[in-house]
């Protein structure tokens, strides 16, 4: 089959972009001709597929998104593709990978209809989910699916919830992770300290500020903040007098090395449709403390390999959770190790799930 995969950009390789490239590789490895449509690509991005760059049209984000959707449909027609899989909102796509929350949660009230940007973004999304649409949807979690169902009331048969997403390179990196003691020594974390880790961008959305405030009450904890260069982070560390216990790392450090070296992974995020890093932490055998807004929080609750913080968020709850996990660290690490072993058995399931349904969809139309 000839399959078109569309994503707006491949320069900042966040979760959605990595998921897109992994899907394209999987489909190509199964013998399909895969064309990836995008507007920009980072150096070094390649694979067993062809990348076609589309022009960026429009002076605003919403006009560029609308133009991209139109151009993708035109390219699909000219390429005579059998299937179109979209990782950004493209009404008329055969499949849509829903990488974030519905716009209806963000754009509410009169401004959703009076402001051109919001009106257009909602219209684009509605083109995928209203009753007349035939697009089949891949959801990250059941909670995310239910949010879209509440907003649009589409036929539930059009949606499918993916297995937990973990990328192949994370499995490989976990198997080759550096020695814990070596990583901790390089970071400047004392041997007797408990190492907590926060990972992701942007820092405030991922709850870095919450983690910093919570460890003030735990003098034996050293906190590693990895992935964010937000300007407010360093001044906040100084304000809390945590300069000796907080270690700030730029994006690019080996994620699995850090997770393997950590005693606790902290993810008190304010917003997270799924949170692939939660699965990565469990794969590394690190206990997780996570806010309940995260889509993958139920994985932590099910495995027992950590604590899920209730909403509304309270800093006292995070402090108490850190204390509990620290006191019972051997037990939580044992549960995290068991979950890591289980995840090894599910390697590649999410990609096979997508590929099977794309192939079935091409046959059944």
GROMACS .gro file of C-alpha atoms in nm, residues 83-343:
model
  261
   83UNK     CA    1  -0.444   0.569   0.339
   84UNK     CA    2  -0.380   0.903   0.511
   85UNK     CA    3  -0.269   0.895   0.874
   86UNK     CA    4  -0.260   1.243   1.032
   87UNK     CA    5  -0.075   1.339   1.349
   88UNK     CA    6  -0.210   1.693   1.329
   89UNK     CA    7  -0.574   1.784   1.270
   90UNK     CA    8  -0.655   1.719   0.903
   91UNK     CA    9  -1.030   1.683   0.837
   92UNK     CA   10  -1.079   1.409   0.581
   93UNK     CA   11  -0.788   1.194   0.701
   94UNK     CA   12  -0.854   0.821   0.728
   95UNK     CA   13  -0.686   0.805   1.069
   96UNK     CA   14  -0.605   1.073   1.326
   97UNK     CA   15  -0.357   1.026   1.610
   98UNK     CA   16  -0.494   1.242   1.893
   99UNK     CA   17  -0.179   1.358   2.070
  100UNK     CA   18  -0.338   1.618   2.297
  101UNK     CA   19  -0.661   1.729   2.461
  102UNK     CA   20  -0.968   1.849   2.273
  103UNK     CA   21  -0.966   2.220   2.193
  104UNK     CA   22  -1.308   2.249   2.357
  105UNK     CA   23  -1.138   2.223   2.698
  106UNK     CA   24  -0.912   2.516   2.611
  107UNK     CA   25  -1.150   2.738   2.412
  108UNK     CA   26  -1.476   2.803   2.594
  109UNK     CA   27  -1.746   3.068   2.610
  110UNK     CA   28  -1.800   3.363   2.381
  111UNK     CA   29  -1.430   3.399   2.293
  112UNK     CA   30  -1.435   3.058   2.125
  113UNK     CA   31  -1.666   3.202   1.860
  114UNK     CA   32  -1.561   3.567   1.845
  115UNK     CA   33  -1.184   3.520   1.818
  116UNK     CA   34  -1.081   3.404   1.467
  117UNK     CA   35  -0.799   3.179   1.586
  118UNK     CA   36  -1.015   2.986   1.829
  119UNK     CA   37  -1.309   2.967   1.590
  120UNK     CA   38  -1.090   2.821   1.314
  121UNK     CA   39  -0.911   2.571   1.539
  122UNK     CA   40  -1.242   2.443   1.672
  123UNK     CA   41  -1.380   2.415   1.317
  124UNK     CA   42  -1.077   2.210   1.208
  125UNK     CA   43  -1.119   1.976   1.504
  126UNK     CA   44  -1.493   1.949   1.448
  127UNK     CA   45  -1.421   1.832   1.093
  128UNK     CA   46  -1.260   1.520   1.240
  129UNK     CA   47  -1.516   1.443   1.508
  130UNK     CA   48  -1.865   1.551   1.398
  131UNK     CA   49  -2.129   1.301   1.296
  132UNK     CA   50  -2.058   1.330   0.924
  133UNK     CA   51  -1.685   1.251   0.961
  134UNK     CA   52  -1.551   0.902   0.894
  135UNK     CA   53  -1.201   0.948   1.036
  136UNK     CA   54  -1.093   0.678   1.278
  137UNK     CA   55  -0.916   0.803   1.588
  138UNK     CA   56  -0.625   0.668   1.790
  139UNK     CA   57  -0.643   0.789   2.151
  140UNK     CA   58  -0.361   0.782   2.404
  141UNK     CA   59  -0.584   0.698   2.701
  142UNK     CA   60  -0.944   0.615   2.785
  143UNK     CA   61  -0.976   0.947   2.970
  144UNK     CA   62  -0.872   1.139   2.659
  145UNK     CA   63  -1.123   0.941   2.447
  146UNK     CA   64  -1.399   1.024   2.692
  147UNK     CA   65  -1.312   1.396   2.679
  148UNK     CA   66  -1.360   1.397   2.301
  149UNK     CA   67  -1.677   1.188   2.332
  150UNK     CA   68  -1.825   1.437   2.577
  151UNK     CA   69  -1.737   1.724   2.344
  152UNK     CA   70  -1.859   1.577   2.014
  153UNK     CA   71  -2.064   1.264   2.076
  154UNK     CA   72  -1.906   1.083   1.781
  155UNK     CA   73  -1.962   0.714   1.715
  156UNK     CA   74  -1.742   0.536   1.974
  157UNK     CA   75  -1.668   0.263   1.717
  158UNK     CA   76  -1.450   0.517   1.534
  159UNK     CA   77  -1.212   0.543   1.831
  160UNK     CA   78  -0.950   0.306   1.969
  161UNK     CA   79  -0.733   0.348   2.279
  162UNK     CA   80  -0.367   0.263   2.218
  163UNK     CA   81  -0.156   0.042   2.441
  164UNK     CA   82   0.097   0.235   2.649
  165UNK     CA   83   0.352   0.399   2.420
  166UNK     CA   84   0.721   0.323   2.473
  167UNK     CA   85   0.972   0.379   2.195
  168UNK     CA   86   1.217   0.120   2.076
  169UNK     CA   87   1.518   0.339   2.151
  170UNK     CA   88   1.411   0.358   2.515
  171UNK     CA   89   1.416  -0.020   2.545
  172UNK     CA   90   1.763  -0.027   2.389
  173UNK     CA   91   1.886   0.255   2.612
  174UNK     CA   92   1.747   0.087   2.924
  175UNK     CA   93   1.938  -0.230   2.839
  176UNK     CA   94   2.260  -0.029   2.799
  177UNK     CA   95   2.212   0.227   3.075
  178UNK     CA   96   2.520   0.351   3.254
  179UNK     CA   97   2.601   0.239   3.607
  180UNK     CA   98   2.384   0.422   3.864
  181UNK     CA   99   2.678   0.515   4.082
  182UNK     CA  100   2.872   0.657   3.788
  183UNK     CA  101   2.579   0.874   3.675
  184UNK     CA  102   2.511   1.003   4.026
  185UNK     CA  103   2.877   1.086   4.080
  186UNK     CA  104   2.887   1.276   3.751
  187UNK     CA  105   2.578   1.474   3.856
  188UNK     CA  106   2.726   1.554   4.196
  189UNK     CA  107   2.463   1.360   4.393
  190UNK     CA  108   2.606   1.224   4.719
  191UNK     CA  109   2.606   0.847   4.760
  192UNK     CA  110   2.384   0.857   5.069
  193UNK     CA  111   2.129   1.101   4.921
  194UNK     CA  112   1.793   1.012   4.769
  195UNK     CA  113   1.793   1.124   4.405
  196UNK     CA  114   1.465   1.255   4.267
  197UNK     CA  115   1.426   1.342   3.900
  198UNK     CA  116   1.197   1.571   3.701
  199UNK     CA  117   1.210   1.552   3.323
  200UNK     CA  118   1.038   1.741   3.042
  201UNK     CA  119   0.945   2.074   2.888
  202UNK     CA  120   0.805   2.326   2.958
  203UNK     CA  121   0.913   2.324   3.320
  204UNK     CA  122   0.609   2.480   3.484
  205UNK     CA  123   0.361   2.259   3.299
  206UNK     CA  124   0.560   1.954   3.411
  207UNK     CA  125   0.552   2.072   3.772
  208UNK     CA  126   0.920   2.151   3.830
  209UNK     CA  127   0.822   2.436   4.063
  210UNK     CA  128   0.602   2.204   4.266
  211UNK     CA  129   0.883   1.949   4.300
  212UNK     CA  130   1.131   2.213   4.416
  213UNK     CA  131   0.895   2.347   4.679
  214UNK     CA  132   0.816   1.997   4.805
  215UNK     CA  133   1.177   1.886   4.861
  216UNK     CA  134   1.249   2.181   5.090
  217UNK     CA  135   1.104   1.966   5.370
  218UNK     CA  136   1.323   1.666   5.275
  219UNK     CA  137   1.688   1.762   5.334
  220UNK     CA  138   1.823   1.425   5.218
  221UNK     CA  139   1.680   1.461   4.869
  222UNK     CA  140   1.877   1.588   4.572
  223UNK     CA  141   1.657   1.691   4.279
  224UNK     CA  142   1.772   1.670   3.916
  225UNK     CA  143   1.576   1.892   3.675
  226UNK     CA  144   1.638   1.778   3.320
  227UNK     CA  145   1.520   1.906   2.987
  228UNK     CA  146   1.418   2.265   3.053
  229UNK     CA  147   1.612   2.588   3.011
  230UNK     CA  148   1.325   2.812   3.128
  231UNK     CA  149   1.474   3.128   3.274
  232UNK     CA  150   1.274   3.124   3.596
  233UNK     CA  151   1.410   2.788   3.715
  234UNK     CA  152   1.755   2.893   3.841
  235UNK     CA  153   1.627   3.203   4.026
  236UNK     CA  154   1.360   2.993   4.195
  237UNK     CA  155   1.625   2.742   4.309
  238UNK     CA  156   1.819   3.029   4.467
  239UNK     CA  157   1.507   3.176   4.625
  240UNK     CA  158   1.433   2.841   4.794
  241UNK     CA  159   1.800   2.811   4.902
  242UNK     CA  160   1.834   2.479   4.719
  243UNK     CA  161   2.152   2.553   4.523
  244UNK     CA  162   2.334   2.262   4.690
  245UNK     CA  163   2.054   2.011   4.624
  246UNK     CA  164   1.910   2.096   4.283
  247UNK     CA  165   2.098   2.003   3.966
  248UNK     CA  166   1.979   2.161   3.639
  249UNK     CA  167   2.056   1.976   3.317
  250UNK     CA  168   1.989   2.088   2.959
  251UNK     CA  169   1.785   1.889   2.711
  252UNK     CA  170   1.988   1.611   2.553
  253UNK     CA  171   2.105   1.406   2.850
  254UNK     CA  172   2.048   1.032   2.813
  255UNK     CA  173   1.698   0.994   2.954
  256UNK     CA  174   1.727   0.629   3.051
  257UNK     CA  175   2.061   0.687   3.226
  258UNK     CA  176   1.896   0.954   3.440
  259UNK     CA  177   1.587   0.743   3.511
  260UNK     CA  178   1.797   0.440   3.602
  261UNK     CA  179   2.007   0.650   3.840
  262UNK     CA  180   1.702   0.807   4.007
  263UNK     CA  181   1.547   0.674   4.327
  264UNK     CA  182   1.216   0.854   4.258
  265UNK     CA  183   1.067   1.009   3.946
  266UNK     CA  184   0.852   1.316   4.019
  267UNK     CA  185   0.591   1.424   3.766
  268UNK     CA  186   0.344   1.658   3.940
  269UNK     CA  187   0.233   1.799   3.604
  270UNK     CA  188  -0.044   2.053   3.558
  271UNK     CA  189  -0.143   1.909   3.220
  272UNK     CA  190  -0.047   1.584   3.045
  273UNK     CA  191  -0.260   1.401   2.790
  274UNK     CA  192  -0.060   1.083   2.844
  275UNK     CA  193   0.295   1.127   2.975
  276UNK     CA  194   0.521   0.885   2.791
  277UNK     CA  195   0.796   0.968   3.039
  278UNK     CA  196   0.587   0.797   3.309
  279UNK     CA  197   0.611   0.470   3.117
  280UNK     CA  198   0.982   0.534   3.059
  281UNK     CA  199   1.037   0.575   3.433
  282UNK     CA  200   0.858   0.249   3.506
  283UNK     CA  201   1.061   0.078   3.234
  284UNK     CA  202   1.376   0.200   3.412
  285UNK     CA  203   1.247   0.058   3.742
  286UNK     CA  204   1.201   0.397   3.910
  287UNK     CA  205   0.906   0.454   4.147
  288UNK     CA  206   0.683   0.738   4.025
  289UNK     CA  207   0.492   1.016   4.202
  290UNK     CA  208   0.249   1.164   3.951
  291UNK     CA  209  -0.047   1.401   3.946
  292UNK     CA  210  -0.380   1.242   3.861
  293UNK     CA  211  -0.431   1.474   3.561
  294UNK     CA  212  -0.173   1.269   3.367
  295UNK     CA  213  -0.322   1.024   3.122
  296UNK     CA  214  -0.085   0.744   3.222
  297UNK     CA  215  -0.139   0.795   3.597
  298UNK     CA  216  -0.359   0.480   3.610
  299UNK     CA  217  -0.052   0.276   3.507
  300UNK     CA  218   0.116   0.386   3.829
  301UNK     CA  219  -0.192   0.308   4.037
  302UNK     CA  220  -0.240  -0.033   3.875
  303UNK     CA  221   0.121  -0.141   3.925
  304UNK     CA  222   0.154   0.003   4.275
  305UNK     CA  223   0.495   0.135   4.168
  306UNK     CA  224   0.437   0.482   4.309
  307UNK     CA  225   0.172   0.726   4.423
  308UNK     CA  226  -0.095   0.918   4.228
  309UNK     CA  227  -0.167   1.263   4.370
  310UNK     CA  228  -0.536   1.362   4.383
  311UNK     CA  229  -0.679   1.680   4.235
  312UNK     CA  230  -0.699   1.959   4.326
  313UNK     CA  231  -0.324   1.955   4.374
  314UNK     CA  232  -0.191   2.028   4.723
  315UNK     CA  233   0.180   2.077   4.792
  316UNK     CA  234   0.131   1.899   5.125
  317UNK     CA  235   0.017   1.586   4.941
  318UNK     CA  236   0.332   1.588   4.729
  319UNK     CA  237   0.553   1.636   5.038
  320UNK     CA  238   0.378   1.345   5.211
  321UNK     CA  239   0.406   1.123   4.905
  322UNK     CA  240   0.779   1.190   4.878
  323UNK     CA  241   0.815   1.101   5.246
  324UNK     CA  242   0.618   0.777   5.205
  325UNK     CA  243   0.810   0.659   4.900
  326UNK     CA  244   1.143   0.750   5.064
  327UNK     CA  245   1.058   0.554   5.381
  328UNK     CA  246   0.937   0.251   5.184
  329UNK     CA  247   1.184   0.281   4.898
  330UNK     CA  248   1.284  -0.092   4.876
  331UNK     CA  249   0.918  -0.193   4.847
  332UNK     CA  250   0.839   0.066   4.581
  333UNK     CA  251   1.153  -0.022   4.386
  334UNK     CA  252   1.053  -0.389   4.392
  335UNK     CA  253   0.710  -0.304   4.251
  336UNK     CA  254   0.869  -0.079   3.986
  337UNK     CA  255   1.106  -0.360   3.886
  338UNK     CA  256   0.810  -0.596   3.844
  339UNK     CA  257   0.635  -0.341   3.623
  340UNK     CA  258   0.955  -0.297   3.420
  341UNK     CA  259   0.961  -0.672   3.355
  342UNK     CA  260   0.597  -0.662   3.244
  343UNK     CA  261   0.665  -0.373   3.006
   0.00000   0.00000   0.00000
